[in-house]
Structure formats: C-alpha cells, structure tokens
PDB file of C-alpha atoms in Angstrom:
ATOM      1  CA  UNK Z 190       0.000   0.000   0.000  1.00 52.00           C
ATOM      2  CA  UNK Z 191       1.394   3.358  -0.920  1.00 72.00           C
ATOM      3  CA  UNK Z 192       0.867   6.391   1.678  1.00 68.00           C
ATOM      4  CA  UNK Z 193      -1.675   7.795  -0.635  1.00 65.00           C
ATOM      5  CA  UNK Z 194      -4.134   4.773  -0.047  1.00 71.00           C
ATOM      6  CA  UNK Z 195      -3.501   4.730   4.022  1.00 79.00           C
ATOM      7  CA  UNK Z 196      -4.651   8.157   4.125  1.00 76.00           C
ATOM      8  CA  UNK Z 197      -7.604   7.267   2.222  1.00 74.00           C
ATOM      9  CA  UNK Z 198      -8.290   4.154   4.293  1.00 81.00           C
ATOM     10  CA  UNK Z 199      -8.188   6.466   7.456  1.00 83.00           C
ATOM     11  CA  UNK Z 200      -9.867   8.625   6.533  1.00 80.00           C
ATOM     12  CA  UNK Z 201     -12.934   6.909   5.623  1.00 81.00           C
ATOM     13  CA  UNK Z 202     -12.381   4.565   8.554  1.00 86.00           C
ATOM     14  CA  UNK Z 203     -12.999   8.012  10.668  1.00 84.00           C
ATOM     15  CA  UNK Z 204     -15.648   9.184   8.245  1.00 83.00           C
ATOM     16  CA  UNK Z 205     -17.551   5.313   9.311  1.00 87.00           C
ATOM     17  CA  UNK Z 206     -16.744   6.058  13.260  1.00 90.00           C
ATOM     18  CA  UNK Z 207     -17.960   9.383  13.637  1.00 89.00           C
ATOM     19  CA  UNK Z 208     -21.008   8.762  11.656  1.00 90.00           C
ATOM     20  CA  UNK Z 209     -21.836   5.539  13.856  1.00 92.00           C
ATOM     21  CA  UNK Z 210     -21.498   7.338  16.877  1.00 93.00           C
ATOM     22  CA  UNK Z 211     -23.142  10.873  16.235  1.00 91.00           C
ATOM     23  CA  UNK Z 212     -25.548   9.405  13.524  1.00 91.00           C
ATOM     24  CA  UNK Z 213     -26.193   5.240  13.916  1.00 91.00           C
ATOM     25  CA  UNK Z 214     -29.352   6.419  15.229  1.00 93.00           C
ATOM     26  CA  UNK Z 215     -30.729   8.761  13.124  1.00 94.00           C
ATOM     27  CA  UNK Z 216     -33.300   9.034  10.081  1.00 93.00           C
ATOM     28  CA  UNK Z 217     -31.026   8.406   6.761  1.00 94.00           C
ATOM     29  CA  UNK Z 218     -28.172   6.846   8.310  1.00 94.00           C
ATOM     30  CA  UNK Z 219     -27.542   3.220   6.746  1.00 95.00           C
ATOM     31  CA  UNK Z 220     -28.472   5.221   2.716  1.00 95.00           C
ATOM     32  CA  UNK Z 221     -25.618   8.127   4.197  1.00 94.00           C
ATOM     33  CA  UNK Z 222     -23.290   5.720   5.051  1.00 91.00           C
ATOM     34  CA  UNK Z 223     -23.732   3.751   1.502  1.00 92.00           C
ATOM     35  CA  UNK Z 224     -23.502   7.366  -0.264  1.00 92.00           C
ATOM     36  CA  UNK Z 225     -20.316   7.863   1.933  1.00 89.00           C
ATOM     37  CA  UNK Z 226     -18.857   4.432   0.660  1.00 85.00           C
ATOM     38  CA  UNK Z 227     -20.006   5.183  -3.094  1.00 88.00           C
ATOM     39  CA  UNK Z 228     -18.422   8.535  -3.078  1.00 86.00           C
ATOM     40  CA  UNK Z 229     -21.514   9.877  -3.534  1.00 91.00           C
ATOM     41  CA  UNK Z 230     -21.382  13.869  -2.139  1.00 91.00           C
ATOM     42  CA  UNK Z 231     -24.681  14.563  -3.128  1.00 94.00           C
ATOM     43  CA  UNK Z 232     -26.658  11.632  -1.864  1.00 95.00           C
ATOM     44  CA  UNK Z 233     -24.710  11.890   1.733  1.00 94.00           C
ATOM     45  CA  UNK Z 234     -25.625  15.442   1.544  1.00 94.00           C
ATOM     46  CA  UNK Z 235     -29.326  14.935   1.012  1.00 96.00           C
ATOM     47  CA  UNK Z 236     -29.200  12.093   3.336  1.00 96.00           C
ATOM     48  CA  UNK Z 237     -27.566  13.742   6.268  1.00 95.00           C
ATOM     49  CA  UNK Z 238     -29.581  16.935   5.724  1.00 96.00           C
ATOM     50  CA  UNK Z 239     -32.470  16.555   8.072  1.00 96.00           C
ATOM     51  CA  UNK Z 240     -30.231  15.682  10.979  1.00 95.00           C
ATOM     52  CA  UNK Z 241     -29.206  18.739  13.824  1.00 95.00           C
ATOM     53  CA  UNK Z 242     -27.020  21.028  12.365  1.00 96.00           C
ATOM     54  CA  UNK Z 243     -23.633  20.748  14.697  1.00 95.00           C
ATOM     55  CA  UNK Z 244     -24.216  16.867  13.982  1.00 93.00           C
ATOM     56  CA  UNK Z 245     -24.725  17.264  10.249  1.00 93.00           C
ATOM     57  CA  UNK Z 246     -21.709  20.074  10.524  1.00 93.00           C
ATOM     58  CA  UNK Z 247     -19.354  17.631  11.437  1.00 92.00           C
ATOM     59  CA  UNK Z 248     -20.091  14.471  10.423  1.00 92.00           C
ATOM     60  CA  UNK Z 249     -19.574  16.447   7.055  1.00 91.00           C
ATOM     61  CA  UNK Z 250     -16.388  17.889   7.883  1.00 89.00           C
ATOM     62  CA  UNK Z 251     -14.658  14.338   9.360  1.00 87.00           C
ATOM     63  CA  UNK Z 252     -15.926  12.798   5.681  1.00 87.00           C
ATOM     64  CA  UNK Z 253     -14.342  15.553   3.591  1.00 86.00           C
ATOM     65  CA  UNK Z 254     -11.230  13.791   3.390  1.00 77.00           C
ATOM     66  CA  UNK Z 255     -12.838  10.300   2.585  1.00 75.00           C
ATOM     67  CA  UNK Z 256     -14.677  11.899  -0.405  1.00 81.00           C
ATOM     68  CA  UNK Z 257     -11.441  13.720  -1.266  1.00 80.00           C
ATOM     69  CA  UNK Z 258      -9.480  10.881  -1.103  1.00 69.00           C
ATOM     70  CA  UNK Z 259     -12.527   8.827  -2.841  1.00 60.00           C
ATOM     71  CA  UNK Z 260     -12.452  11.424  -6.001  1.00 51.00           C
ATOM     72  CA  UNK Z 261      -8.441  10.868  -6.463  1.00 45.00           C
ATOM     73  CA  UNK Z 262      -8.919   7.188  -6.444  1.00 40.00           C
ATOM     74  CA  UNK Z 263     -11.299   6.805  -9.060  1.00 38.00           C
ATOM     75  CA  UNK Z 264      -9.508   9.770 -11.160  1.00 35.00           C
ATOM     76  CA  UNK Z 265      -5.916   8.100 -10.966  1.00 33.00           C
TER      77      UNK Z 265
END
C-alpha cells in the first residue's frame, strides 16, 4: 500500500466512526453511510440533511477527506 491509499483508508475509517457514533441512530443513516462508501457527495448530503445542524456540521467535515481521497482514487 502506498501512503496515498492509508490516508484514504483512514480517513474513511474516521468518516464510518464518527457517523456511527453521532448518527447510527438517526433518520437516513444506513443510505448516508452507503452514499459515503459510493463517493456519492450529493446523496450523503441529502441524506444527512435533516439531521441537527452541529451533527450534520461535522459528520460532514470528518468525511471531507474520505470523499477527497474517494475522487483521487477513481480519477488516478
């Protein structure tokens, strides 16, 4: 694995923690987490839209990197 891919990996492994924690419960969350996975911005997005804003905020924020990371993979 080449330091590109760990970062990745980590990333999204975070992105799959925080949104268990602040979000296993919530309206959306198993279709978020598949968006999430599928590198799908705009279905998380939608998904993750009707839950509390600070929540939503930075659930968003700890899967930037995973989606970044996500968009490089598929381009390279």
């Amino acid at each position: 694995m080449n330091a590109g891919t760990d970062r990745v990996g980590r990333a999204q492994e975070v992105a799959y923690r925080v949104m268990t924690a602040l979000g296993g419960d919530r309206l959306g969350f198993e279709e978020a987490l598949r968006a999430r996975f599928a590198a799908d911005r705009e279905g998380f997005e939608r998904r993750i839209a009707p839950w509390p804003h600070d929540v939503r905020q930075y659930v968003s924020s700890r899967a930037e990197e995973a989606f970044n990371g996500s968009r490089e993979t598929v381009v390279a």
